[in-house]
């Protein structure tokens, strides 16, 4: 419950700060800069370095790749059919295609399925969601910044993403142990990511913009909270005999948009108002949709 309380307080603070003259319009940019250069690299250095990888980890970690792949085909397909603008399509891929599999996902998994499900959830988050964001996610966001494919520019954009260096460093140093004091510092700095991100999103959120994004917002949240779990349920249905693994994978696929991918979308000015709406409205709605999904899964209604 403390995680949900933190979500609400930080999001509410962002809405409140927007009304205070002490917080200028550039506030989200400053917060997002700290997240991308300090908070996220710290989490990468800690979790990727400590992560244990084996064959069984491929099942839960594959789910975010599947969802992102379907989101890319679906939303960029709508762009090709001229139903969506390019930046709108990319925004929806980065928000509806990546889920909040950790900060929101972990407490919901523990509530619905118990602590035993958290091992699978961590694998889905670290080897799945984060890796998707770090590679195809950042590449797509970088392309959207320029509106075209240019290899040299793309490489420069990707190399300008600080967490990439943290990822490489964490992989290269996996055989060495970090000092306990260093790990503690990384965790403390990493803990700032979600609070700062939610304050930033709350500050950015302008409910008046719903009128201009209503249909697209419904499309994005409909994919993330309803269609994605249906697709995952169908693909991973052969795993039904291992009910805990199967239910964990399906529930993780139904989580609200990812905080970090939303921050990157906003920072790179890819339909920022739509991105803040996807996160700000998606998180509270996901509490209800995941509850219904869990009820259906446990009652063998689906």
Tab-separated table of C-alpha atoms in Angstrom:
chain	number	residue	atom	x	y	z
A	1	UNK	CA	0.000	0.000	0.000
A	2	UNK	CA	2.896	2.379	0.645
A	3	UNK	CA	3.797	2.207	-3.062
A	4	UNK	CA	0.296	3.239	-4.074
A	5	UNK	CA	0.340	6.033	-1.483
A	6	UNK	CA	3.656	7.266	-2.881
A	7	UNK	CA	2.172	7.186	-6.394
A	8	UNK	CA	-0.745	9.345	-5.365
A	9	UNK	CA	1.259	11.826	-3.286
A	10	UNK	CA	3.961	12.429	-5.908
A	11	UNK	CA	1.450	12.716	-8.725
A	12	UNK	CA	-0.647	15.118	-6.642
A	13	UNK	CA	2.432	17.202	-5.789
A	14	UNK	CA	3.138	17.606	-9.488
A	15	UNK	CA	-0.400	18.896	-10.068
A	16	UNK	CA	-0.039	21.246	-7.075
A	17	UNK	CA	3.405	22.572	-8.012
A	18	UNK	CA	2.066	23.568	-11.421
A	19	UNK	CA	-0.006	26.245	-9.650
A	20	UNK	CA	2.920	27.706	-7.681
A	21	UNK	CA	5.075	30.528	-9.116
A	22	UNK	CA	8.173	28.991	-7.489
A	23	UNK	CA	8.053	26.176	-10.055
A	24	UNK	CA	8.604	27.476	-13.622
A	25	UNK	CA	7.478	25.777	-16.825
A	26	UNK	CA	10.956	24.263	-17.158
A	27	UNK	CA	10.497	22.189	-13.972
A	28	UNK	CA	9.711	18.893	-15.773
A	29	UNK	CA	12.770	19.326	-17.995
A	30	UNK	CA	15.043	19.659	-14.958
A	31	UNK	CA	13.449	16.682	-13.194
A	32	UNK	CA	13.617	14.533	-16.333
A	33	UNK	CA	17.275	15.451	-16.813
A	34	UNK	CA	18.097	14.236	-13.307
A	35	UNK	CA	16.149	11.010	-13.931
A	36	UNK	CA	17.889	10.224	-17.218
A	37	UNK	CA	21.418	11.104	-16.083
A	38	UNK	CA	21.366	10.008	-12.428
A	39	UNK	CA	18.354	7.930	-11.309
A	40	UNK	CA	18.016	5.540	-14.250
A	41	UNK	CA	21.772	4.883	-14.747
A	42	UNK	CA	22.013	4.083	-11.015
A	43	UNK	CA	19.243	1.496	-11.286
A	44	UNK	CA	20.840	0.009	-14.384
A	45	UNK	CA	24.239	-0.305	-12.737
A	46	UNK	CA	22.747	-2.075	-9.736
A	47	UNK	CA	20.106	-4.390	-11.206
A	48	UNK	CA	21.838	-5.478	-14.411
A	49	UNK	CA	25.034	-6.193	-12.482
A	50	UNK	CA	23.182	-8.280	-9.860
A	51	UNK	CA	20.795	-10.068	-12.227
A	52	UNK	CA	21.033	-13.868	-12.414
A	53	UNK	CA	20.289	-15.243	-15.877
A	54	UNK	CA	19.313	-18.823	-16.803
A	55	UNK	CA	17.195	-20.682	-19.369
A	56	UNK	CA	13.930	-20.365	-17.426
A	57	UNK	CA	14.292	-16.584	-17.409
A	58	UNK	CA	13.562	-16.521	-21.152
A	59	UNK	CA	9.832	-17.158	-20.654
A	60	UNK	CA	8.782	-14.161	-18.508
A	61	UNK	CA	11.432	-11.900	-20.038
A	62	UNK	CA	10.172	-12.587	-23.558
A	63	UNK	CA	6.719	-11.107	-22.851
A	64	UNK	CA	7.697	-7.387	-23.009
A	65	UNK	CA	9.430	-8.007	-26.341
A	66	UNK	CA	6.248	-9.607	-27.684
A	67	UNK	CA	4.043	-6.725	-26.507
A	68	UNK	CA	6.447	-4.084	-27.856
A	69	UNK	CA	6.610	-5.902	-31.180
A	70	UNK	CA	2.828	-6.004	-31.534
A	71	UNK	CA	2.562	-2.347	-30.459
A	72	UNK	CA	5.111	-1.331	-33.083
A	73	UNK	CA	3.286	-3.162	-35.858
A	74	UNK	CA	-0.134	-1.961	-34.690
A	75	UNK	CA	0.540	1.755	-34.182
A	76	UNK	CA	3.053	2.260	-36.991
A	77	UNK	CA	0.631	0.343	-39.197
A	78	UNK	CA	-2.051	2.910	-38.335
A	79	UNK	CA	0.465	5.627	-39.210
A	80	UNK	CA	1.109	4.023	-42.596
A	81	UNK	CA	-2.661	3.907	-43.158
A	82	UNK	CA	-2.738	7.641	-42.278
A	83	UNK	CA	-4.937	7.136	-39.198
A	84	UNK	CA	-2.196	8.497	-36.919
A	85	UNK	CA	0.561	11.081	-37.187
A	86	UNK	CA	4.106	9.734	-36.912
A	87	UNK	CA	4.903	11.290	-33.522
A	88	UNK	CA	1.553	10.141	-32.152
A	89	UNK	CA	2.223	6.579	-33.314
A	90	UNK	CA	5.723	6.554	-31.777
A	91	UNK	CA	4.378	8.003	-28.527
A	92	UNK	CA	1.832	5.179	-28.318
A	93	UNK	CA	4.452	2.529	-29.105
A	94	UNK	CA	6.687	3.821	-26.293
A	95	UNK	CA	3.865	4.148	-23.743
A	96	UNK	CA	1.373	1.419	-24.696
A	97	UNK	CA	4.150	-0.924	-25.820
A	98	UNK	CA	6.065	-0.822	-22.513
A	99	UNK	CA	4.491	-1.626	-19.146
A	100	UNK	CA	5.103	-0.559	-15.558
A	101	UNK	CA	6.310	-4.045	-14.649
A	102	UNK	CA	8.197	-2.979	-11.513
A	103	UNK	CA	6.956	-0.091	-9.361
A	104	UNK	CA	3.271	-0.781	-10.026
A	105	UNK	CA	3.726	-4.350	-11.236
A	106	UNK	CA	5.534	-5.798	-8.219
A	107	UNK	CA	3.069	-4.703	-5.513
A	108	UNK	CA	0.106	-5.775	-7.647
A	109	UNK	CA	1.696	-9.184	-8.291
A	110	UNK	CA	2.332	-9.657	-4.575
A	111	UNK	CA	-1.271	-8.688	-3.822
A	112	UNK	CA	-2.815	-10.938	-6.450
A	113	UNK	CA	-0.433	-13.920	-6.601
A	114	UNK	CA	1.796	-13.714	-3.513
A	115	UNK	CA	5.531	-13.193	-3.043
A	116	UNK	CA	6.302	-16.343	-5.050
A	117	UNK	CA	5.417	-14.491	-8.266
A	118	UNK	CA	7.978	-11.700	-7.739
A	119	UNK	CA	10.890	-13.759	-9.105
A	120	UNK	CA	9.127	-14.080	-12.449
A	121	UNK	CA	8.128	-10.406	-12.272
A	122	UNK	CA	11.727	-9.278	-11.791
A	123	UNK	CA	12.833	-11.273	-14.824
A	124	UNK	CA	10.035	-9.778	-16.927
A	125	UNK	CA	11.071	-6.301	-15.821
A	126	UNK	CA	14.873	-6.476	-15.962
A	127	UNK	CA	15.516	-8.747	-18.955
A	128	UNK	CA	12.310	-7.758	-20.710
A	129	UNK	CA	10.927	-4.260	-20.206
A	130	UNK	CA	14.201	-2.505	-19.440
A	131	UNK	CA	16.112	-4.179	-22.284
A	132	UNK	CA	13.353	-3.307	-24.757
A	133	UNK	CA	13.507	0.312	-23.645
A	134	UNK	CA	17.309	0.392	-23.808
A	135	UNK	CA	17.591	-0.846	-27.375
A	136	UNK	CA	14.583	-0.769	-29.769
A	137	UNK	CA	12.796	1.791	-27.575
A	138	UNK	CA	15.636	4.315	-27.603
A	139	UNK	CA	16.293	3.696	-31.298
A	140	UNK	CA	12.640	4.400	-32.159
A	141	UNK	CA	12.576	7.539	-29.977
A	142	UNK	CA	15.772	8.765	-31.636
A	143	UNK	CA	14.313	8.250	-35.113
A	144	UNK	CA	11.194	10.176	-34.070
A	145	UNK	CA	13.319	13.154	-33.003
A	146	UNK	CA	14.569	13.589	-36.560
A	147	UNK	CA	11.585	12.188	-38.419
A	148	UNK	CA	13.760	10.019	-40.649
A	149	UNK	CA	16.253	7.160	-40.637
A	150	UNK	CA	19.860	8.283	-40.644
A	151	UNK	CA	22.422	5.819	-39.263
A	152	UNK	CA	25.036	8.352	-38.122
A	153	UNK	CA	22.468	10.605	-36.440
A	154	UNK	CA	20.781	7.570	-34.892
A	155	UNK	CA	24.050	6.298	-33.407
A	156	UNK	CA	24.746	9.753	-31.956
A	157	UNK	CA	21.263	9.897	-30.419
A	158	UNK	CA	21.575	6.439	-28.860
A	159	UNK	CA	25.075	7.151	-27.540
A	160	UNK	CA	23.730	10.355	-26.033
A	161	UNK	CA	21.448	8.285	-23.785
A	162	UNK	CA	23.332	8.046	-20.467
A	163	UNK	CA	21.794	4.728	-19.272
A	164	UNK	CA	23.323	2.980	-22.299
A	165	UNK	CA	26.796	3.559	-20.841
A	166	UNK	CA	25.581	2.319	-17.469
A	167	UNK	CA	24.232	-0.811	-19.151
A	168	UNK	CA	27.519	-1.556	-20.914
A	169	UNK	CA	29.508	-0.929	-17.735
A	170	UNK	CA	27.213	-3.185	-15.688
A	171	UNK	CA	27.573	-6.003	-18.228
A	172	UNK	CA	31.360	-5.654	-18.459
A	173	UNK	CA	31.781	-5.701	-14.670
A	174	UNK	CA	29.393	-8.553	-13.862
A	175	UNK	CA	32.279	-10.831	-12.866
A	176	UNK	CA	33.396	-8.335	-10.205
A	177	UNK	CA	31.580	-7.558	-6.964
A	178	UNK	CA	30.545	-3.986	-6.210
A	179	UNK	CA	31.451	-2.685	-2.725
A	180	UNK	CA	28.436	-2.678	-0.396
A	181	UNK	CA	28.680	1.085	0.091
A	182	UNK	CA	28.606	1.628	-3.690
A	183	UNK	CA	25.545	-0.629	-4.068
A	184	UNK	CA	23.760	1.287	-1.320
A	185	UNK	CA	24.466	4.601	-3.059
A	186	UNK	CA	23.158	3.210	-6.365
A	187	UNK	CA	19.953	2.015	-4.713
A	188	UNK	CA	19.368	5.330	-2.962
A	189	UNK	CA	19.904	7.308	-6.172
A	190	UNK	CA	17.736	4.842	-8.103
A	191	UNK	CA	14.936	5.260	-5.567
A	192	UNK	CA	14.499	8.845	-6.775
A	193	UNK	CA	13.312	7.741	-10.240
A	194	UNK	CA	9.627	7.045	-9.611
A	195	UNK	CA	8.898	9.953	-7.222
A	196	UNK	CA	10.581	12.507	-9.486
A	197	UNK	CA	9.006	11.032	-12.619
A	198	UNK	CA	5.507	11.145	-11.154
A	199	UNK	CA	5.989	14.736	-9.964
A	200	UNK	CA	7.149	15.595	-13.495
A	201	UNK	CA	4.193	13.836	-15.136
A	202	UNK	CA	1.749	15.416	-12.680
A	203	UNK	CA	3.231	18.830	-13.464
A	204	UNK	CA	2.904	18.165	-17.199
A	205	UNK	CA	-0.618	16.745	-17.011
A	206	UNK	CA	-3.250	19.146	-18.273
A	207	UNK	CA	-6.676	17.524	-18.177
A	208	UNK	CA	-7.918	20.123	-20.636
A	209	UNK	CA	-5.851	18.401	-23.340
A	210	UNK	CA	-7.995	15.254	-23.092
A	211	UNK	CA	-10.466	16.832	-25.503
A	212	UNK	CA	-7.781	16.939	-28.178
A	213	UNK	CA	-6.405	13.473	-27.425
A	214	UNK	CA	-9.543	11.586	-26.351
A	215	UNK	CA	-9.777	9.072	-29.203
A	216	UNK	CA	-6.035	8.434	-29.390
A	217	UNK	CA	-5.816	8.108	-25.590
A	218	UNK	CA	-8.623	5.529	-25.622
A	219	UNK	CA	-6.834	3.679	-28.431
A	220	UNK	CA	-3.527	3.610	-26.544
A	221	UNK	CA	-4.971	2.578	-23.176
A	222	UNK	CA	-7.260	0.076	-24.872
A	223	UNK	CA	-4.224	-1.604	-26.406
A	224	UNK	CA	-2.146	-1.496	-23.210
A	225	UNK	CA	-4.756	-2.574	-20.677
A	226	UNK	CA	-7.016	-4.855	-22.749
A	227	UNK	CA	-5.611	-5.957	-26.114
A	228	UNK	CA	-2.038	-6.642	-24.940
A	229	UNK	CA	-3.136	-9.079	-22.173
A	230	UNK	CA	-5.425	-10.863	-24.651
A	231	UNK	CA	-2.546	-11.302	-27.106
A	232	UNK	CA	-0.204	-12.509	-24.338
A	233	UNK	CA	-2.851	-14.883	-22.948
A	234	UNK	CA	-3.241	-16.479	-26.378
A	235	UNK	CA	0.505	-16.758	-27.106
A	236	UNK	CA	1.497	-18.093	-23.664
A	237	UNK	CA	-1.554	-20.359	-23.136
A	238	UNK	CA	0.604	-23.526	-23.478
A	239	UNK	CA	2.095	-22.550	-20.073
A	240	UNK	CA	-1.258	-22.868	-18.275
A	241	UNK	CA	-0.100	-25.986	-16.421
A	242	UNK	CA	2.384	-23.813	-14.535
A	243	UNK	CA	-0.351	-21.508	-13.281
A	244	UNK	CA	1.900	-19.131	-11.309
A	245	UNK	CA	4.264	-18.526	-14.242
A	246	UNK	CA	1.367	-18.138	-16.683
A	247	UNK	CA	-0.678	-15.788	-14.490
A	248	UNK	CA	2.384	-13.678	-13.691
A	249	UNK	CA	3.205	-13.218	-17.377
A	250	UNK	CA	-0.380	-12.288	-18.292
A	251	UNK	CA	-0.813	-9.871	-15.371
A	252	UNK	CA	2.523	-8.155	-16.052
A	253	UNK	CA	1.424	-7.595	-19.650
A	254	UNK	CA	-1.652	-5.738	-18.361
A	255	UNK	CA	0.186	-3.127	-16.271
A	256	UNK	CA	-0.093	0.601	-16.962
A	257	UNK	CA	2.453	2.411	-19.192
A	258	UNK	CA	6.062	2.462	-18.036
A	259	UNK	CA	7.177	5.550	-16.079
A	260	UNK	CA	10.665	5.727	-17.628
A	261	UNK	CA	9.541	5.337	-21.238
A	262	UNK	CA	6.971	8.079	-20.648
A	263	UNK	CA	9.657	10.392	-19.265
A	264	UNK	CA	11.863	9.730	-22.311
A	265	UNK	CA	8.924	10.362	-24.647
A	266	UNK	CA	8.227	13.674	-22.919
A	267	UNK	CA	11.917	14.641	-22.792
A	268	UNK	CA	12.321	14.034	-26.527
A	269	UNK	CA	9.140	16.063	-27.208
A	270	UNK	CA	7.274	13.170	-28.840
A	271	UNK	CA	3.609	14.122	-28.217
A	272	UNK	CA	4.430	14.971	-24.563
A	273	UNK	CA	0.860	15.831	-23.518
A	274	UNK	CA	-0.445	12.517	-24.845
A	275	UNK	CA	2.384	10.681	-23.057
A	276	UNK	CA	1.559	12.334	-19.716
A	277	UNK	CA	-2.116	11.456	-20.167
A	278	UNK	CA	-1.261	7.835	-20.967
A	279	UNK	CA	0.634	7.514	-17.688
A	280	UNK	CA	-1.441	9.791	-15.470
A	281	UNK	CA	-4.754	8.201	-16.438
A	282	UNK	CA	-3.434	4.722	-17.213
A	283	UNK	CA	-2.089	3.978	-13.716
A	284	UNK	CA	-5.364	4.440	-11.784
A	285	UNK	CA	-7.400	2.659	-14.467
A	286	UNK	CA	-4.970	-0.279	-14.427
A	287	UNK	CA	-5.813	-0.985	-10.775
A	288	UNK	CA	-9.336	-1.860	-11.872
A	289	UNK	CA	-8.482	-3.693	-15.086
A	290	UNK	CA	-5.810	-5.889	-13.469
A	291	UNK	CA	-8.213	-6.723	-10.617
A	292	UNK	CA	-10.798	-7.936	-13.137
A	293	UNK	CA	-8.147	-9.834	-15.108
A	294	UNK	CA	-6.855	-11.553	-11.974
A	295	UNK	CA	-10.439	-12.525	-11.029
A	296	UNK	CA	-10.971	-14.046	-14.480
A	297	UNK	CA	-7.640	-15.905	-14.426
A	298	UNK	CA	-8.162	-17.408	-10.980
A	299	UNK	CA	-11.768	-18.275	-11.623
A	300	UNK	CA	-10.784	-20.057	-14.852
A	301	UNK	CA	-13.225	-17.882	-16.781
A	302	UNK	CA	-10.631	-17.388	-19.500
